[in-house]
Coordinates of C-alpha atoms in Angstrom, one line a residue:
M241 CA -18.5 34.2 -4.1
N242 CA -14.9 34.3 -2.7
Q243 CA -15.4 37.4 -0.6
R244 CA -12.9 38.0 2.1
I245 CA -14.2 37.9 5.6
Q246 CA -14.3 40.9 7.9
L247 CA -12.6 39.6 11.0
A248 CA -13.9 42.4 13.3
S249 CA -17.5 41.4 12.5
L250 CA -17.2 37.9 14.1
D251 CA -18.4 37.3 17.7
D252 CA -16.8 34.1 19.0
Q253 CA -19.1 33.9 22.0
R254 CA -22.1 34.2 19.8
N255 CA -20.7 31.5 17.5
A256 CA -20.1 29.2 20.5
E257 CA -23.6 29.6 21.6
A258 CA -24.9 28.8 18.1
R259 CA -22.8 25.7 18.0
E260 CA -24.2 24.5 21.4
T261 CA -27.7 25.1 20.0
V262 CA -26.8 22.8 17.0
R263 CA -25.6 20.1 19.4
Q264 CA -28.8 20.2 21.5
R265 CA -31.2 20.3 18.5
I266 CA -29.6 17.8 16.2
S267 CA -27.5 14.8 17.3
W268 CA -24.8 13.3 15.2
P269 CA -26.2 10.1 13.6
A270 CA -25.1 6.8 15.0
N271 CA -26.0 3.2 14.3
L272 CA -27.1 2.1 17.8
T273 CA -27.6 -1.6 17.0
P274 CA -25.0 -2.5 14.4
A275 CA -24.6 -6.2 13.4
N276 CA -21.7 -7.6 15.3
V277 CA -18.9 -10.2 14.8
T278 CA -17.6 -12.1 17.8
Y279 CA -14.0 -13.2 18.5
H280 CA -13.4 -16.2 20.7
S281 CA -10.0 -16.3 22.3
R282 CA -8.9 -18.9 24.8
G283 CA -5.4 -17.4 25.3
H284 CA -3.1 -19.7 23.3
A285 CA -0.4 -17.2 22.5
L286 CA 2.4 -17.3 19.9
L287 CA 5.5 -15.2 20.5
L288 CA 7.7 -14.4 17.5
G289 CA 11.1 -12.8 17.5
S290 CA 14.7 -13.4 18.7
E291 CA 15.2 -16.0 21.4
R292 CA 16.3 -13.5 23.9
D293 CA 13.4 -11.1 23.3
T294 CA 10.7 -13.7 23.2
R295 CA 12.0 -15.4 26.4
Q296 CA 12.0 -12.1 28.2
A297 CA 8.4 -11.4 27.1
A298 CA 7.3 -14.9 28.0
R299 CA 8.8 -14.6 31.5
I300 CA 6.7 -11.5 32.1
L301 CA 3.5 -13.1 30.6
Q302 CA 3.8 -16.3 32.6
G303 CA 1.1 -16.8 35.2
R304 CA -1.1 -14.0 33.9
G305 CA -4.1 -16.0 32.5
L306 CA -2.9 -17.1 29.1
A307 CA -3.7 -20.7 28.3
S308 CA -0.3 -21.4 26.7
L309 CA 2.9 -19.6 25.5
T310 CA 4.6 -20.9 22.4
L311 CA 7.9 -19.3 21.4
V312 CA 9.1 -19.4 17.7
F313 CA 12.5 -17.9 17.2
T314 CA 12.4 -16.1 13.8
A315 CA 15.4 -13.7 14.2
P316 CA 18.9 -13.9 15.6
N317 CA 19.6 -12.3 19.0
A318 CA 20.9 -8.7 18.9
E319 CA 24.6 -8.5 19.5
G320 CA 26.2 -6.4 22.2
V321 CA 23.0 -5.9 24.3
D322 CA 23.6 -5.4 28.0
D323 CA 20.3 -5.1 29.7
G324 CA 21.3 -6.7 33.0
V325 CA 19.4 -10.0 32.2
N326 CA 21.1 -13.2 33.2
D327 CA 20.9 -15.7 30.4
S328 CA 20.9 -18.7 32.8
D329 CA 18.0 -17.3 34.9
L330 CA 16.1 -16.5 31.7
L331 CA 16.5 -20.0 30.3
A332 CA 15.5 -21.5 33.7
A333 CA 12.4 -19.4 33.9
T334 CA 11.1 -20.3 30.4
E335 CA 12.5 -23.9 29.9
I336 CA 9.1 -25.5 30.3
L337 CA 7.6 -23.5 27.4
T338 CA 7.2 -24.9 23.9
T339 CA 9.9 -23.5 21.6
Q340 CA 10.8 -23.8 18.0
A341 CA 13.8 -22.2 16.3
L342 CA 13.5 -21.4 12.5
T343 CA 16.3 -20.9 10.1
R344 CA 16.4 -17.7 8.2
A345 CA 15.1 -19.5 5.1
Q346 CA 12.3 -21.0 7.2
A347 CA 11.4 -17.7 8.8
E348 CA 11.0 -16.1 5.3
K349 CA 8.5 -18.9 4.5
L350 CA 6.4 -18.3 7.6
R351 CA 2.9 -17.3 6.6
I352 CA 0.4 -16.0 9.1
S353 CA -3.3 -15.2 8.5
G354 CA -6.4 -14.8 10.5
H355 CA -7.6 -12.8 13.5
L356 CA -8.0 -12.9 17.2
G357 CA -9.0 -16.5 18.2
M358 CA -8.0 -17.9 14.8
F359 CA -4.4 -17.3 13.6
K360 CA -3.2 -19.8 11.1
T361 CA 0.6 -20.2 10.9
L362 CA 2.1 -22.2 8.1
L363 CA 5.6 -22.9 6.9
D364 CA 5.4 -22.9 3.1
G365 CA 7.1 -25.7 1.2
D366 CA 6.3 -28.8 -0.8
E367 CA 4.5 -30.1 2.3
P368 CA 3.3 -27.0 4.3
L369 CA 3.7 -27.4 8.1
D370 CA 0.9 -26.1 10.4
L371 CA 2.8 -24.8 13.5
A372 CA -0.3 -24.7 15.7
R373 CA -1.0 -28.4 15.1
A374 CA 2.7 -29.4 15.2
L375 CA 3.5 -27.5 18.4
I376 CA 0.4 -27.3 20.6
E377 CA -2.0 -29.7 18.7
R378 CA -4.6 -27.1 18.1
E379 CA -6.2 -25.7 15.0
A380 CA -4.8 -22.3 15.5
F381 CA -3.2 -19.8 17.9
D382 CA -5.5 -17.3 19.5
L383 CA -3.2 -14.3 19.6
V384 CA 0.2 -13.3 18.4
L385 CA 3.0 -11.1 19.9
D386 CA 5.4 -10.2 17.1
L387 CA 8.7 -8.8 18.4
N388 CA 10.5 -8.7 15.1
A389 CA 11.9 -5.5 13.6
S390 CA 9.9 -6.4 10.5
P391 CA 6.7 -8.1 11.4
C392 CA 6.0 -11.5 10.0
L393 CA 2.5 -10.3 9.0
P394 CA 3.3 -7.2 6.8
V395 CA 0.0 -5.3 7.2
E396 CA -0.2 -1.6 7.9
L397 CA -3.1 -2.2 10.2
P398 CA -2.7 -5.6 11.8
P399 CA -5.8 -7.7 12.6
P400 CA -7.2 -7.7 16.1
G401 CA -5.1 -10.0 18.3
Y402 CA -1.9 -9.5 16.3
V403 CA 0.3 -7.2 18.5
V404 CA 3.5 -5.7 17.2
M405 CA 6.0 -4.2 19.5
Q406 CA 9.8 -3.5 19.8
W407 CA 11.2 -5.0 22.9
Q408 CA 13.6 -2.2 23.2
N409 CA 10.7 0.2 23.6
V410 CA 10.9 0.1 27.4
E411 CA 8.4 3.0 28.0
Q412 CA 5.5 1.2 26.3
R413 CA 6.5 -2.4 27.1
N414 CA 4.4 -2.9 30.2
D415 CA 1.3 -1.2 28.8
I416 CA 1.4 -3.4 25.6
L417 CA 1.9 -6.6 27.5
D418 CA -1.0 -5.7 29.9
D419 CA -3.2 -5.2 26.9
F420 CA -2.0 -8.4 25.4
V421 CA -3.0 -10.6 28.4
G422 CA -6.4 -8.9 28.3
L423 CA -7.1 -10.5 24.9
V424 CA -8.7 -13.6 26.4
G425 CA -12.5 -14.3 26.3
E426 CA -15.2 -13.2 23.9
F427 CA -15.1 -9.8 22.2
D428 CA -17.7 -8.2 19.9
K429 CA -17.1 -5.4 17.4
P430 CA -19.3 -3.7 14.9
R431 CA -19.7 -4.9 11.3
Y432 CA -18.7 -1.5 10.0
F433 CA -19.9 -1.8 6.4
Q434 CA -22.7 -2.9 4.2
V435 CA -22.3 -4.0 0.5
N436 CA -24.7 -3.7 -2.4
S437 CA -23.2 -5.9 -5.1
D438 CA -25.6 -4.6 -7.7
L439 CA -23.9 -1.2 -7.6
C440 CA -20.3 -2.6 -7.7
A441 CA -18.2 -1.6 -10.7
H442 CA -15.4 -4.1 -9.9
S443 CA -16.1 -6.8 -12.5
T444 CA -18.4 -8.0 -15.2
S445 CA -18.2 -10.5 -18.1
G446 CA -14.9 -11.7 -16.7
N447 CA -13.3 -8.3 -16.9
I448 CA -11.8 -6.4 -13.9
G449 CA -12.8 -2.7 -13.6
C450 CA -12.8 -0.6 -10.4
T451 CA -10.3 -1.6 -7.7
R452 CA -10.4 1.6 -5.6
C453 CA -11.6 -0.1 -2.4
L454 CA -8.9 -2.8 -2.7
D455 CA -6.2 -0.1 -3.2
V456 CA -7.0 2.0 -0.1
C457 CA -7.7 -0.6 2.7
P458 CA -4.8 -0.5 5.2
A459 CA -6.1 -3.7 6.9
D460 CA -6.1 -5.8 3.7
A461 CA -9.7 -6.8 4.7
I462 CA -11.0 -6.5 1.1
S463 CA -10.4 -9.2 -1.5
S464 CA -11.4 -9.8 -5.1
I465 CA -12.9 -13.3 -5.2
Q466 CA -12.9 -15.1 -8.6
G467 CA -16.1 -16.9 -9.3
R468 CA -16.8 -19.2 -12.3
I469 CA -17.0 -16.2 -14.6
E470 CA -17.2 -13.0 -12.5
S471 CA -15.1 -11.7 -9.7
H472 CA -16.7 -10.0 -6.8
I473 CA -15.6 -7.9 -3.8
E474 CA -15.6 -9.5 -0.4
I475 CA -14.9 -7.9 2.9
D476 CA -13.8 -9.9 5.9
P477 CA -15.7 -8.5 8.9
F478 CA -13.1 -10.0 11.3
L479 CA -10.3 -8.1 9.6
C480 CA -12.1 -4.8 8.9
Q481 CA -11.4 -2.2 11.5
G482 CA -13.6 0.6 10.3
V483 CA -11.1 2.9 8.7
G484 CA -13.9 3.8 6.2
S485 CA -11.6 4.8 3.2
C486 CA -13.2 2.0 1.1
T487 CA -16.6 3.7 1.4
S488 CA -15.2 7.1 0.5
A489 CA -13.2 5.7 -2.4
C490 CA -16.2 3.7 -3.8
P491 CA -17.7 5.9 -6.6
T492 CA -21.0 4.2 -6.8
G493 CA -22.0 3.7 -3.2
A494 CA -21.7 -0.1 -3.4
I495 CA -19.8 -0.1 -0.1
E496 CA -21.4 2.0 2.6
F497 CA -20.2 2.8 6.1
R498 CA -22.8 2.0 8.8
L499 CA -21.5 4.2 11.6
P500 CA -23.2 6.4 10.4
E501 CA -24.4 5.8 6.9
T502 CA -23.1 8.2 4.3
R503 CA -26.5 9.7 3.4
R504 CA -27.4 10.4 7.1
Q505 CA -24.0 11.9 7.6
Q506 CA -24.4 14.3 4.6
D507 CA -28.0 15.2 5.7
T508 CA -26.8 15.9 9.2
L509 CA -24.0 18.2 8.0
S510 CA -26.4 20.2 6.0
A511 CA -28.9 20.4 8.9
W512 CA -26.2 21.4 11.4
L513 CA -25.1 24.3 9.2
G514 CA -28.7 25.5 8.7
A515 CA -29.3 25.3 12.5
Y516 CA -26.0 27.2 13.2
R517 CA -27.1 30.1 10.9
E518 CA -30.6 30.2 12.4
A519 CA -29.0 30.5 15.9
G520 CA -27.0 33.5 14.7
G521 CA -23.7 31.8 14.1
Q522 CA -21.3 33.2 11.5
A523 CA -18.6 31.8 9.2
P524 CA -18.9 28.2 10.3
V525 CA -15.9 25.9 9.9
L526 CA -16.6 22.2 9.8
R527 CA -13.9 20.1 11.2
F528 CA -13.8 16.3 10.6
I529 CA -12.2 14.6 13.6
T530 CA -12.1 11.1 15.0
H531 CA -14.0 10.2 18.2
D532 CA -10.7 9.4 19.9
S533 CA -9.1 12.7 19.0
Q534 CA -12.2 14.6 20.2
D535 CA -12.2 12.7 23.5
A536 CA -8.5 13.4 24.0
E537 CA -9.0 17.1 23.4
R538 CA -11.9 17.2 25.9
A539 CA -9.8 15.3 28.5
A540 CA -7.1 17.9 28.1
G541 CA -9.6 20.7 28.5
V542 CA -9.2 21.9 24.9
V543 CA -12.3 23.8 23.6
P544 CA -12.1 24.7 19.9
A545 CA -13.0 28.3 18.8
G546 CA -16.7 29.0 18.6
H547 CA -17.0 28.9 14.8
V548 CA -15.5 25.4 14.6
I549 CA -18.1 22.7 14.4
D550 CA -16.8 19.1 14.9
A551 CA -18.1 16.2 12.8
P552 CA -16.9 13.1 14.8
L553 CA -16.0 10.0 12.8
E554 CA -14.8 6.5 13.7
E555 CA -11.9 7.2 11.3
L556 CA -11.1 10.1 8.9
G557 CA -11.4 7.8 5.9
A558 CA -15.2 7.6 6.5
A559 CA -15.5 11.1 4.9
G560 CA -13.9 11.8 1.6
H561 CA -13.9 14.8 -0.8
D562 CA -17.6 14.3 -1.6
Q563 CA -18.4 14.9 2.1
W564 CA -16.1 17.9 2.3
L565 CA -17.5 19.5 -0.7
T566 CA -21.1 18.8 0.5
A567 CA -20.2 20.9 3.6
L568 CA -19.1 23.8 1.4
A569 CA -22.2 23.6 -0.7
A570 CA -24.4 23.6 2.4
G571 CA -22.8 26.8 3.7
A572 CA -19.6 26.0 5.6
A573 CA -16.9 28.7 5.0
E574 CA -14.2 26.2 5.3
V575 CA -13.6 22.5 5.9
R576 CA -10.7 21.2 8.0
I577 CA -9.6 17.6 8.5
Q578 CA -7.8 17.0 11.8
L579 CA -5.0 14.5 11.4
H580 CA -4.0 12.3 14.4
P581 CA -1.1 10.2 15.5
N582 CA -0.4 6.6 14.3
M583 CA -2.4 6.9 11.0
P584 CA -1.7 4.0 8.7
A585 CA 0.4 5.0 5.7
R586 CA -2.3 4.0 3.2
L587 CA -4.9 6.2 5.1
S588 CA -2.5 9.2 5.0
A589 CA -2.0 8.7 1.3
F590 CA -5.7 8.3 0.8
L591 CA -6.5 11.6 2.5
T592 CA -3.8 13.4 0.5
D593 CA -5.3 12.0 -2.7
Q594 CA -8.8 13.1 -1.6
L595 CA -7.5 16.6 -0.8
T596 CA -5.9 16.8 -4.3
Q597 CA -9.2 15.8 -5.9
A598 CA -11.1 18.3 -3.9
H599 CA -8.7 21.1 -4.8
A600 CA -8.8 20.2 -8.5
L601 CA -12.6 20.3 -8.4
L602 CA -12.6 23.6 -6.6
D603 CA -10.2 25.1 -9.1
A604 CA -12.3 23.9 -12.0
L605 CA -15.5 25.3 -10.5
G606 CA -14.0 28.7 -9.7
H607 CA -13.5 28.4 -5.9
D608 CA -10.5 29.0 -3.6
R609 CA -8.8 25.7 -2.8
A610 CA -7.9 27.1 0.6
R611 CA -11.5 26.3 1.7
I612 CA -10.4 22.7 2.4
K613 CA -7.2 21.8 4.3
L614 CA -5.6 19.2 6.5
I615 CA -4.8 20.3 10.0
E616 CA -1.6 18.8 11.4
I617 CA -1.3 17.2 14.8
A618 CA -1.2 19.7 17.7
D619 CA -1.7 22.6 15.3
D620 CA -4.0 24.6 17.6
A621 CA -3.6 27.8 15.6
G622 CA -4.6 26.0 12.4
R623 CA -7.6 24.4 14.2
D624 CA -9.0 27.6 15.6
A625 CA -8.0 30.1 12.8
L626 CA -10.8 32.2 11.4
P627 CA -11.7 31.4 7.8
A628 CA -10.3 33.8 5.3
L629 CA -13.5 33.7 3.1
T630 CA -17.2 34.0 3.8
P631 CA -19.5 31.0 3.2
L632 CA -20.5 30.4 -0.4
T633 CA -24.2 30.3 0.5
E634 CA -26.7 30.6 3.3
S635 CA -29.3 28.6 1.5
P636 CA -30.1 25.0 2.7
L637 CA -28.9 22.1 0.7
S638 CA -31.4 19.2 -0.1
L639 CA -30.2 15.9 -1.3
P640 CA -33.3 13.8 -2.0
E641 CA -31.6 11.2 -4.2
P642 CA -30.7 7.9 -2.6
E643 CA -27.7 7.1 -4.9
K644 CA -24.3 8.4 -3.8
R645 CA -23.3 9.6 -7.3
A646 CA -26.6 11.4 -7.9
R647 CA -26.3 13.2 -4.6
F648 CA -22.7 14.3 -5.3
N649 CA -23.7 15.4 -8.8
R650 CA -26.2 17.7 -7.1
V651 CA -23.5 19.0 -4.8
L652 CA -21.2 19.7 -7.8
A653 CA -24.1 21.5 -9.6
R654 CA -24.6 23.7 -6.5
L655 CA -20.9 24.6 -6.4
A656 CA -21.0 25.4 -10.1
E657 CA -23.9 27.8 -9.6
L658 CA -22.0 29.5 -6.8
G659 CA -18.7 29.7 -8.7
N660 CA -17.4 30.4 -12.1
P661 CA -16.7 27.1 -13.9
N662 CA -13.9 27.4 -16.5
G663 CA -15.7 25.2 -19.0
E664 CA -12.6 23.0 -19.5
R665 CA -11.7 19.5 -18.7
A666 CA -9.5 19.6 -15.6
A667 CA -6.8 17.1 -14.9
M668 CA -7.5 14.9 -11.9
P669 CA -5.2 12.5 -9.9
A670 CA -4.8 9.1 -11.4
G671 CA -7.7 6.8 -10.5
A672 CA -10.2 9.6 -9.9
A673 CA -13.8 8.7 -10.9
Y674 CA -14.3 11.5 -13.3
G675 CA -14.1 11.5 -17.1
A676 CA -15.7 10.7 -20.4
I677 CA -15.2 8.2 -23.2
Q678 CA -14.3 8.6 -26.8
V679 CA -16.0 6.3 -29.3
D680 CA -14.5 5.5 -32.7
S681 CA -17.5 5.7 -35.0
D682 CA -15.7 3.8 -37.7
A683 CA -15.1 0.8 -35.5
C684 CA -18.3 0.8 -33.4
T685 CA -20.9 -1.6 -34.6
L686 CA -23.4 -0.7 -31.8
C687 CA -23.4 -4.2 -30.4
H688 CA -24.0 -2.5 -27.0
A689 CA -21.6 -4.8 -25.1
C690 CA -20.5 -1.6 -23.4
V691 CA -24.0 -0.8 -22.3
S692 CA -24.6 -4.3 -20.7
N693 CA -21.2 -4.0 -18.9
C694 CA -21.6 -0.4 -17.6
P695 CA -22.4 -0.5 -13.8
T696 CA -24.0 2.9 -13.9
P697 CA -26.5 4.7 -16.1
A698 CA -23.7 6.4 -18.0
L699 CA -24.1 4.3 -21.2
K700 CA -27.5 3.6 -22.7
S701 CA -28.7 2.2 -26.0
G702 CA -30.9 4.2 -28.3
G703 CA -34.1 2.2 -27.7
K704 CA -35.8 1.7 -31.1
T705 CA -33.1 3.6 -32.9
P706 CA -29.6 2.0 -33.2
A707 CA -27.6 4.5 -31.1
L708 CA -25.2 4.7 -28.1
S709 CA -25.6 7.6 -25.7
F710 CA -23.4 8.8 -22.8
L711 CA -23.9 10.8 -19.7
E712 CA -20.6 11.9 -18.3
A713 CA -21.9 12.8 -14.8
D714 CA -22.6 9.1 -14.2
C715 CA -19.3 7.8 -15.5
V716 CA -16.9 6.5 -12.8
Q717 CA -14.0 5.6 -15.2
C718 CA -14.1 1.9 -14.2
G719 CA -13.0 0.9 -17.7
L720 CA -15.4 -2.0 -18.0
C721 CA -16.9 -0.6 -21.2
E722 CA -13.4 -0.2 -22.8
Q723 CA -12.5 -3.8 -21.9
A724 CA -15.9 -5.2 -23.1
C725 CA -15.8 -3.6 -26.5
P726 CA -15.0 -6.3 -29.1
E727 CA -13.9 -3.7 -31.7
N728 CA -11.7 -1.7 -29.3
A729 CA -13.7 1.3 -30.2
I730 CA -13.8 2.9 -26.7
T731 CA -11.1 4.9 -25.1
L732 CA -11.4 6.5 -21.6
M733 CA -10.9 10.2 -21.3
P734 CA -10.1 11.0 -17.6
G735 CA -10.7 14.4 -16.1
F736 CA -13.4 16.6 -14.7
L737 CA -15.4 18.6 -17.2
A738 CA -16.5 21.9 -15.6
S739 CA -19.4 22.5 -17.9
N740 CA -23.1 21.9 -18.2
A741 CA -22.3 19.4 -20.9
R742 CA -21.3 17.0 -18.1
E743 CA -24.9 16.8 -17.1
T744 CA -26.3 16.4 -20.7
R745 CA -26.7 13.0 -22.3
H746 CA -25.3 13.0 -25.8
I747 CA -25.1 10.5 -28.7
C748 CA -21.7 8.9 -29.2
H749 CA -22.6 7.0 -32.3
E750 CA -25.8 6.1 -34.3
E751 CA -26.6 4.3 -37.5
A752 CA -29.5 3.4 -39.7
A753 CA -31.2 0.2 -38.9
F754 CA -30.8 -2.9 -41.1
E755 CA -34.2 -4.2 -42.1
C756 CA -34.9 -7.9 -42.6
I757 CA -35.0 -8.7 -46.3
N758 CA -38.1 -10.9 -45.8
C759 CA -40.4 -9.1 -43.4
G760 CA -38.8 -5.6 -43.2
K761 CA -38.3 -5.7 -39.5
P762 CA -35.3 -3.7 -38.3
F763 CA -33.1 -6.0 -36.2
A764 CA -29.5 -4.8 -36.3
T765 CA -27.3 -2.0 -37.7
V766 CA -25.8 -2.0 -41.2
S767 CA -22.3 -2.2 -39.8
T768 CA -23.2 -5.2 -37.6
V769 CA -24.6 -7.2 -40.4
A770 CA -21.6 -6.4 -42.6
T771 CA -19.2 -7.4 -39.9
I772 CA -20.9 -10.7 -39.2
K773 CA -21.1 -11.5 -42.9
Q774 CA -17.3 -10.8 -43.2
K775 CA -16.4 -13.0 -40.2
L776 CA -18.7 -15.9 -41.2
A777 CA -17.9 -15.8 -44.9
N778 CA -16.0 -19.1 -44.8
H779 CA -18.3 -20.9 -42.3
P780 CA -19.9 -24.0 -44.0
Y781 CA -23.3 -23.4 -42.4
F782 CA -23.6 -20.1 -44.3
A783 CA -22.1 -21.4 -47.6
G784 CA -23.7 -20.5 -50.9
E785 CA -27.2 -19.2 -50.7
A786 CA -27.3 -19.7 -46.9
M787 CA -25.3 -16.5 -46.5
I788 CA -28.5 -14.6 -47.2
R789 CA -29.8 -15.7 -43.8
L790 CA -27.5 -13.2 -42.1
E791 CA -29.7 -10.5 -43.6
M792 CA -32.8 -11.9 -42.0
C793 CA -34.2 -11.2 -38.5
E794 CA -34.2 -14.1 -36.0
D795 CA -37.7 -15.3 -36.8
C796 CA -37.2 -15.3 -40.6
R797 CA -33.9 -17.0 -40.2
V798 CA -35.4 -19.9 -38.3
K799 CA -38.2 -20.2 -40.9
D800 CA -35.7 -20.3 -43.7
V801 CA -33.7 -23.1 -42.0
W802 CA -36.9 -25.2 -41.7
K803 CA -37.9 -24.7 -45.3
T804 CA -34.5 -25.9 -46.4
M805 CA -34.7 -29.0 -44.2
I806 CA -38.2 -29.8 -45.7
R807 CA -36.8 -29.5 -49.2
D808 CA -33.6 -31.4 -48.5
P809 CA -33.7 -33.4 -45.1
D810 CA -30.0 -34.3 -45.5
A811 CA -28.9 -30.7 -45.8
Q812 CA -28.0 -30.4 -42.2
L813 CA -25.7 -33.4 -42.4
K814 CA -23.6 -31.6 -44.9
V815 CA -22.3 -29.0 -42.5

């Protein structure tokens, strides 16, 4: 299954023709009518930084269509700077503008939040000061130009309308300022995501479980909102910029990218590879690349080698290791992820983590990890290199299930068939959604709190028989079962099990049913009744002969209470 490829047998022209056939027959899916969010900006701009830098920027921006310019000095002027600017002329040109100097302590307390058309700026303190109301008598600033060495809003991917620049960067200065003055008017952008809260493994019964989407968003657009009991994930569509790493990190499919949807993307990848083979193409390499990078290559006249098929994405985070492995299971010889400049640090870390997970799964399933790799910026040789190995299969891949986890389990099963699984539990990076649970049979009372808190079908009750069953393939290691267990009987066992046992539901714990002493109806387990009797031994309601009610089903227990009240109406007053 890891046969080395015969380089002389490949015809690049034939592959290029097959690739063109694919493009003509099957178009890449796109959401042509996504729901939009609209920004309204009237051009009230806030400039942050040293007095000298902000005044220079303001002088250039004056008279260019901005409704107002407000300068807030948040840093000291750089010493020893000789840029030929006359201070008197600079002050004279900007003296009519609203300015406010902050001390270093005040600058550290400056809090900025929001987006284009609605930037809130507060000075924290016993009585917070709203700078927009204080300085320009408005609810908010529309846009912000931050000239500080360390931006006041420390976000990897700043929200639309928050422009960060270094004034000393002369080469890009004019272009950035030109773009800045263009941020006036109404602007629409896609609502990149859709959320199914029923699938979310973030919280239940007051416990916090999965936080993977929160951990990978470079725009800080995702929040955990605390409700009366539960917490829930909320995505701010005005802050979200379509990086897509949240959808790839989500193990249950609760967050799904809309441009295109994950299912359509997977199906198209499989269809492309099938059409490529039918057209006579050989050894296809699937390259994930952003639309912007693809456009830049075309503008520069770059044409990838004939065997390289490009899957264009809004951002690389929109396809994670599940998509990459899907391509291999559908017949790609290799998968390459084309990196690009100015990637947020959290996106880079996310891709590295996804690659580590993909390599661990390939190792466990008996495949060469070289089948998936990152391609560095401007690495033309790495982009066009022939794959070292032949495709794993030429058979089409069908993924009929709608659920993300079920589809990926089918992909993993296909790779297991095509490989040589080692049958062991492979270590995975921290936070990976693979693993099992260990149940302490001595402590478990089969209360099934874990079952009611499990967001997937991984844990189930035994139906008529008191039992707890587990299917490892569906476990996403959210930890909600472990937190919900009142007896601390559950322990997570992270790692990917490269064995058929992963797809087999097994019994973790089972007991004989406890039958009601009156009617004989089974209503609990022996251990549950024993535990309840122990914990309520000193409760006045169950004092004396009343303790026997704990050995009755719910119906007989009620009947016994009424019989006691008939015999002794004052009995309930003694509790």
